PDB file of C-alpha atoms in Angstrom:
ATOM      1  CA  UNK U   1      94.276-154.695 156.631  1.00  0.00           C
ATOM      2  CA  UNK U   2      97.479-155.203 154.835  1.00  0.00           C
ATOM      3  CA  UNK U   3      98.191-151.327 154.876  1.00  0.00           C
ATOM      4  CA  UNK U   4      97.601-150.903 158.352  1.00  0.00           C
ATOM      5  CA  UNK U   5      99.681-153.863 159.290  1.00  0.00           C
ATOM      6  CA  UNK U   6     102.715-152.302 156.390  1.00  0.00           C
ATOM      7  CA  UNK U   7     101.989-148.703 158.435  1.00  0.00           C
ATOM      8  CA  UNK U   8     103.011-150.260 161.754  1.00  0.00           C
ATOM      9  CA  UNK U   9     105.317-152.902 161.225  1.00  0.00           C
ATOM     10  CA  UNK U  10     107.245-149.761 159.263  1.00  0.00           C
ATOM     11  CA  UNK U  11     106.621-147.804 162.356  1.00  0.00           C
ATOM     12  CA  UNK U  12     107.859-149.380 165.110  1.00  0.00           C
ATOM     13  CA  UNK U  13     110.234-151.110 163.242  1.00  0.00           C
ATOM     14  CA  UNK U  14     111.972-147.613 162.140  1.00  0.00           C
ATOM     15  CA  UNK U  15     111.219-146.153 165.475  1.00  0.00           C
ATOM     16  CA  UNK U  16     113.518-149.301 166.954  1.00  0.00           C
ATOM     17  CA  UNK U  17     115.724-149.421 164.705  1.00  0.00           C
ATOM     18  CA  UNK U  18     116.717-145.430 165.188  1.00  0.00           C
ATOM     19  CA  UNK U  19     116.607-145.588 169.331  1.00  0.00           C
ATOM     20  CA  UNK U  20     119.103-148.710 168.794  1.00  0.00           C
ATOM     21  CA  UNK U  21     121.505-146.628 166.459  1.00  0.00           C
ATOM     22  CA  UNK U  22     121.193-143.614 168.331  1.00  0.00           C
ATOM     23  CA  UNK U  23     120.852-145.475 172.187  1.00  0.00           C
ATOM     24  CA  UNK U  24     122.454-142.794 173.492  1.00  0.00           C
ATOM     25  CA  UNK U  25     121.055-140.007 173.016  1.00  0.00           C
ATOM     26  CA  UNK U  26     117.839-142.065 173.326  1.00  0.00           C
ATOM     27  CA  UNK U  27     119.054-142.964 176.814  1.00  0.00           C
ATOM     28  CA  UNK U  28     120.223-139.672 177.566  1.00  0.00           C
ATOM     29  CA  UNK U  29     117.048-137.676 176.975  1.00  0.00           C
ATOM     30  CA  UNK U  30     115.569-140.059 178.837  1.00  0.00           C
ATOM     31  CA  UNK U  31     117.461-139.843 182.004  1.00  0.00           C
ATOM     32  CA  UNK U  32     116.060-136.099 181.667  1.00  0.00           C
ATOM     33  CA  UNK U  33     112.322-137.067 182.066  1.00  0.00           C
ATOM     34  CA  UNK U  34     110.493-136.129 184.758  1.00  0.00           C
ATOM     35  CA  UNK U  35     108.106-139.231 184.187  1.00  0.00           C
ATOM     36  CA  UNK U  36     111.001-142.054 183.550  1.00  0.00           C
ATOM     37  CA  UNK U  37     114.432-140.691 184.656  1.00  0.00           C
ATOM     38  CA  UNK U  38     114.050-143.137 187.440  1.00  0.00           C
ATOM     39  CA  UNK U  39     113.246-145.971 184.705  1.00  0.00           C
ATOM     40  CA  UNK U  40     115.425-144.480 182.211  1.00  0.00           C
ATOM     41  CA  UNK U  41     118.150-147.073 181.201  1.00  0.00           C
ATOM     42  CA  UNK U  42     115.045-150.071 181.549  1.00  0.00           C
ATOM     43  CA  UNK U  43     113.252-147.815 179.084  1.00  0.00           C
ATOM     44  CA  UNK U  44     115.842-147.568 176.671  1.00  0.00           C
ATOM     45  CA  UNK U  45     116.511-151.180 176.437  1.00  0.00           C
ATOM     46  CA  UNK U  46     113.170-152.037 176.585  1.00  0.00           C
ATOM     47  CA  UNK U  47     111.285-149.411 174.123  1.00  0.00           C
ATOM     48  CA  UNK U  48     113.382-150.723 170.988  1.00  0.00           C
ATOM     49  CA  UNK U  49     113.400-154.400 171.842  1.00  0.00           C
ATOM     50  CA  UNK U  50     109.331-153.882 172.119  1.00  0.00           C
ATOM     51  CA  UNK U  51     108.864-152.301 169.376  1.00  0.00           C
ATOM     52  CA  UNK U  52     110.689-154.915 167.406  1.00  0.00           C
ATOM     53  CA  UNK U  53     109.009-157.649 169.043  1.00  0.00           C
ATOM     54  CA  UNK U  54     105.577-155.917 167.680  1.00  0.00           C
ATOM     55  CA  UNK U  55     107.013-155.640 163.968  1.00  0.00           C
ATOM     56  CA  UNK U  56     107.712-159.352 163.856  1.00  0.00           C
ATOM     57  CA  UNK U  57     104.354-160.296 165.949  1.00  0.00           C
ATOM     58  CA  UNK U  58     102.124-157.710 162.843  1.00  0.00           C
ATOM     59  CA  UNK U  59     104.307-159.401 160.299  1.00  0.00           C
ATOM     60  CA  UNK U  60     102.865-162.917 160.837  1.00  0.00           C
ATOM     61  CA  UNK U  61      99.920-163.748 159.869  1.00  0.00           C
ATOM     62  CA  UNK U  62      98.899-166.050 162.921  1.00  0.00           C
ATOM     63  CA  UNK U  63     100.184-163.411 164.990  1.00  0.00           C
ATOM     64  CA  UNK U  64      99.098-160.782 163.919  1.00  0.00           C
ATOM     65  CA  UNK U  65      95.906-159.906 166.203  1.00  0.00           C
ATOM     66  CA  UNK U  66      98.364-159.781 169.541  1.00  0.00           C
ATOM     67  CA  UNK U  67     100.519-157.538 167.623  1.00  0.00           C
ATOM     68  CA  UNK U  68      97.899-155.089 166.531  1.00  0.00           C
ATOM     69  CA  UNK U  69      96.373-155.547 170.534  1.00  0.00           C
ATOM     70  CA  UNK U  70      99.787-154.649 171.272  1.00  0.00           C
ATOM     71  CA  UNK U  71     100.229-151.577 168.835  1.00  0.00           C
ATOM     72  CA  UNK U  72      96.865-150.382 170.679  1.00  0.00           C
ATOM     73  CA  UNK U  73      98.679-150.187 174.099  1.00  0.00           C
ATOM     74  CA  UNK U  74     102.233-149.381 172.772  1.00  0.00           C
ATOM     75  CA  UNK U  75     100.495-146.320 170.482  1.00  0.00           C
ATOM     76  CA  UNK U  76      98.156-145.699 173.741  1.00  0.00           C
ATOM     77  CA  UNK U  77     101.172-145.116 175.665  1.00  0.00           C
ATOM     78  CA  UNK U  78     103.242-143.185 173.445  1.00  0.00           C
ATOM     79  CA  UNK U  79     100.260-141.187 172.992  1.00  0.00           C
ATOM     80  CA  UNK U  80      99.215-140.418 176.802  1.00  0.00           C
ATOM     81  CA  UNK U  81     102.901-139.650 177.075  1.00  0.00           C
ATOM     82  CA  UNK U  82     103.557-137.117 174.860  1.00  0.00           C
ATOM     83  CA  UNK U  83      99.975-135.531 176.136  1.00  0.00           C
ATOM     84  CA  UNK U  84     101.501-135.452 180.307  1.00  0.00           C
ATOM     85  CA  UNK U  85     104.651-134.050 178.837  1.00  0.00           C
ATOM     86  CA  UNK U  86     103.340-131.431 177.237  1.00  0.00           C
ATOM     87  CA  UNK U  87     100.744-130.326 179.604  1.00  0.00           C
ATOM     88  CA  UNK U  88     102.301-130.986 182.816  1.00  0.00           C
ATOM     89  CA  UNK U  89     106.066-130.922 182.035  1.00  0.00           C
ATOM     90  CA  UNK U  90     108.875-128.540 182.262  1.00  0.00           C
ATOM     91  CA  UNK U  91     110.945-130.536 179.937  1.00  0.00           C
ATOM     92  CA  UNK U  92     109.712-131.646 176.540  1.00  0.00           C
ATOM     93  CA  UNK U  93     112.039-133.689 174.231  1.00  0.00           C
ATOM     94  CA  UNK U  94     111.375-135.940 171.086  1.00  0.00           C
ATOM     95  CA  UNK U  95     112.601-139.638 171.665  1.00  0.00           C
ATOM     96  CA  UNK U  96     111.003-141.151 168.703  1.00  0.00           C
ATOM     97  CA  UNK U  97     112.925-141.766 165.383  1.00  0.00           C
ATOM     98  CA  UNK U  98     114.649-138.680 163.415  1.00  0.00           C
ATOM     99  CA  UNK U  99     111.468-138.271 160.830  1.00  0.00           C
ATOM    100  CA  UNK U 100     109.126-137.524 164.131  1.00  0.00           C
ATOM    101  CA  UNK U 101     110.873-135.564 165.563  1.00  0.00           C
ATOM    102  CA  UNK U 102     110.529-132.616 163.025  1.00  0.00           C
ATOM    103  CA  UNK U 103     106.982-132.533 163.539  1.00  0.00           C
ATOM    104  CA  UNK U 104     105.610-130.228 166.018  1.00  0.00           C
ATOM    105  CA  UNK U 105     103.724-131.355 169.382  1.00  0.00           C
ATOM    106  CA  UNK U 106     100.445-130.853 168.017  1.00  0.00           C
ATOM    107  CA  UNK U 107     101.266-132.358 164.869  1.00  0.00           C
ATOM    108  CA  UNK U 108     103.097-135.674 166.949  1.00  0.00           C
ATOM    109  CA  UNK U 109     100.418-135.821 169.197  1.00  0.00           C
ATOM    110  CA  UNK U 110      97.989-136.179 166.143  1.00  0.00           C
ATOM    111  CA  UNK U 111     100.423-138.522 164.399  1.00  0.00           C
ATOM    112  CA  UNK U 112     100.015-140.825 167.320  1.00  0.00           C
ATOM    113  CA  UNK U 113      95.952-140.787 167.628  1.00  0.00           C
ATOM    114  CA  UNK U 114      96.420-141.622 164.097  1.00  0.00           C
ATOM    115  CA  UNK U 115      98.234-144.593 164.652  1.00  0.00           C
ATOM    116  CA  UNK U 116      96.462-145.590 167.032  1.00  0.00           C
ATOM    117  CA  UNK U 117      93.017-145.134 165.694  1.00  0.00           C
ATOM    118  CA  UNK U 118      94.694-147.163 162.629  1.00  0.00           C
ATOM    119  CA  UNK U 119      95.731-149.900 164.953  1.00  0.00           C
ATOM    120  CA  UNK U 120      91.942-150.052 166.339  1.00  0.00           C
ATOM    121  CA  UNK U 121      90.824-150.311 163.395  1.00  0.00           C
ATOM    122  CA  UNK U 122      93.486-153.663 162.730  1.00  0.00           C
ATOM    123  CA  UNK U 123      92.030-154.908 165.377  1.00  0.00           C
ATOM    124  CA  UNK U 124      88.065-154.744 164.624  1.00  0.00           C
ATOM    125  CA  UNK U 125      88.648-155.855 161.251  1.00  0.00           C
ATOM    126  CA  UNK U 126      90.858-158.772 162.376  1.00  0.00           C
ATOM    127  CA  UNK U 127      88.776-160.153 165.264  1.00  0.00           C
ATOM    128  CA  UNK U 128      85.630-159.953 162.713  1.00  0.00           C
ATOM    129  CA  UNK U 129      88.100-162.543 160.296  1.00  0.00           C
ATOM    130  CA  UNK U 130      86.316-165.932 160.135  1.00  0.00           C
ATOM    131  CA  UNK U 131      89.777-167.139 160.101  1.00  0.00           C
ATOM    132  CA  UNK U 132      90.483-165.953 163.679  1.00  0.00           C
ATOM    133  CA  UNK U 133      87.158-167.133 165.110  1.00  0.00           C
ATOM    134  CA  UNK U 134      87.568-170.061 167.672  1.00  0.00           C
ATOM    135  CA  UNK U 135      85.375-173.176 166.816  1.00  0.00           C
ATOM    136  CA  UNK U 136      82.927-173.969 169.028  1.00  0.00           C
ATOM    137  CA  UNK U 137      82.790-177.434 170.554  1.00  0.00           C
TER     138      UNK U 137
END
């Protein structure tokens, strides 16, 4: 459990910290979209300050089931989006953090089921921890 919750803490906490450095270009390519050019400056605030909130959320220990619920629809989303741009876009740009963006789509969109088979995983293992069980009355 602890390397899953090291894996995405490091994750989205690398992926927010490089869309903040580099906002943007982050907001830029964005505003190119098909999918969120409409929703492009929300997005860009938003994505980073998300994925920040879900590093701190995994990093505590009484928190740490609603982040790794949270890395399952944050990794979901990342994931389905990267799938509709490259099947049924005309424009297909990286946003994620300079290390990602090297790696092919194939190879990105298998880094993401990845991550989010990892964070599934987080989450069956926590929600079998006695420690998280609610006491019945």
């Amino acid at each position: 459990m602890e390397v899953i919750g090291i894996l995405l803490i490091g994750l989205f906490g690398l992926t927010a910290f490089d869309k903040a450095i580099r906002f943007e270009r982050f907001y830029s390519e964005l505003g190119k979209s098909p999918f969120l050019m409409n929703y492009a400056f929300i997005t860009a605030i938003g994505t980073p300050l998300v994925e920040l909130a879900v590093a701190v959320v995994l990093s505590i220990d009484k928190t740490r089931l609603k982040g790794l619920y949270a890395s399952v629809f944050l990794m979901s989303l990342f994931t389905a989006y990267i799938y509709m741009l490259v099947n049924f876009s005309y424009f297909t740009s990286c946003l994620c953090s300079a290390a990602i963006e090297s790696l092919s789509w194939q190879q990105h969109l298998i880094f993401n089921i990845v991550f989010l088979v990892l964070a599934i995983i987080g989450v069956l293992i926590e929600e079998t921890n006695p420690q998280n069980q609610i006491p019945k009355s």
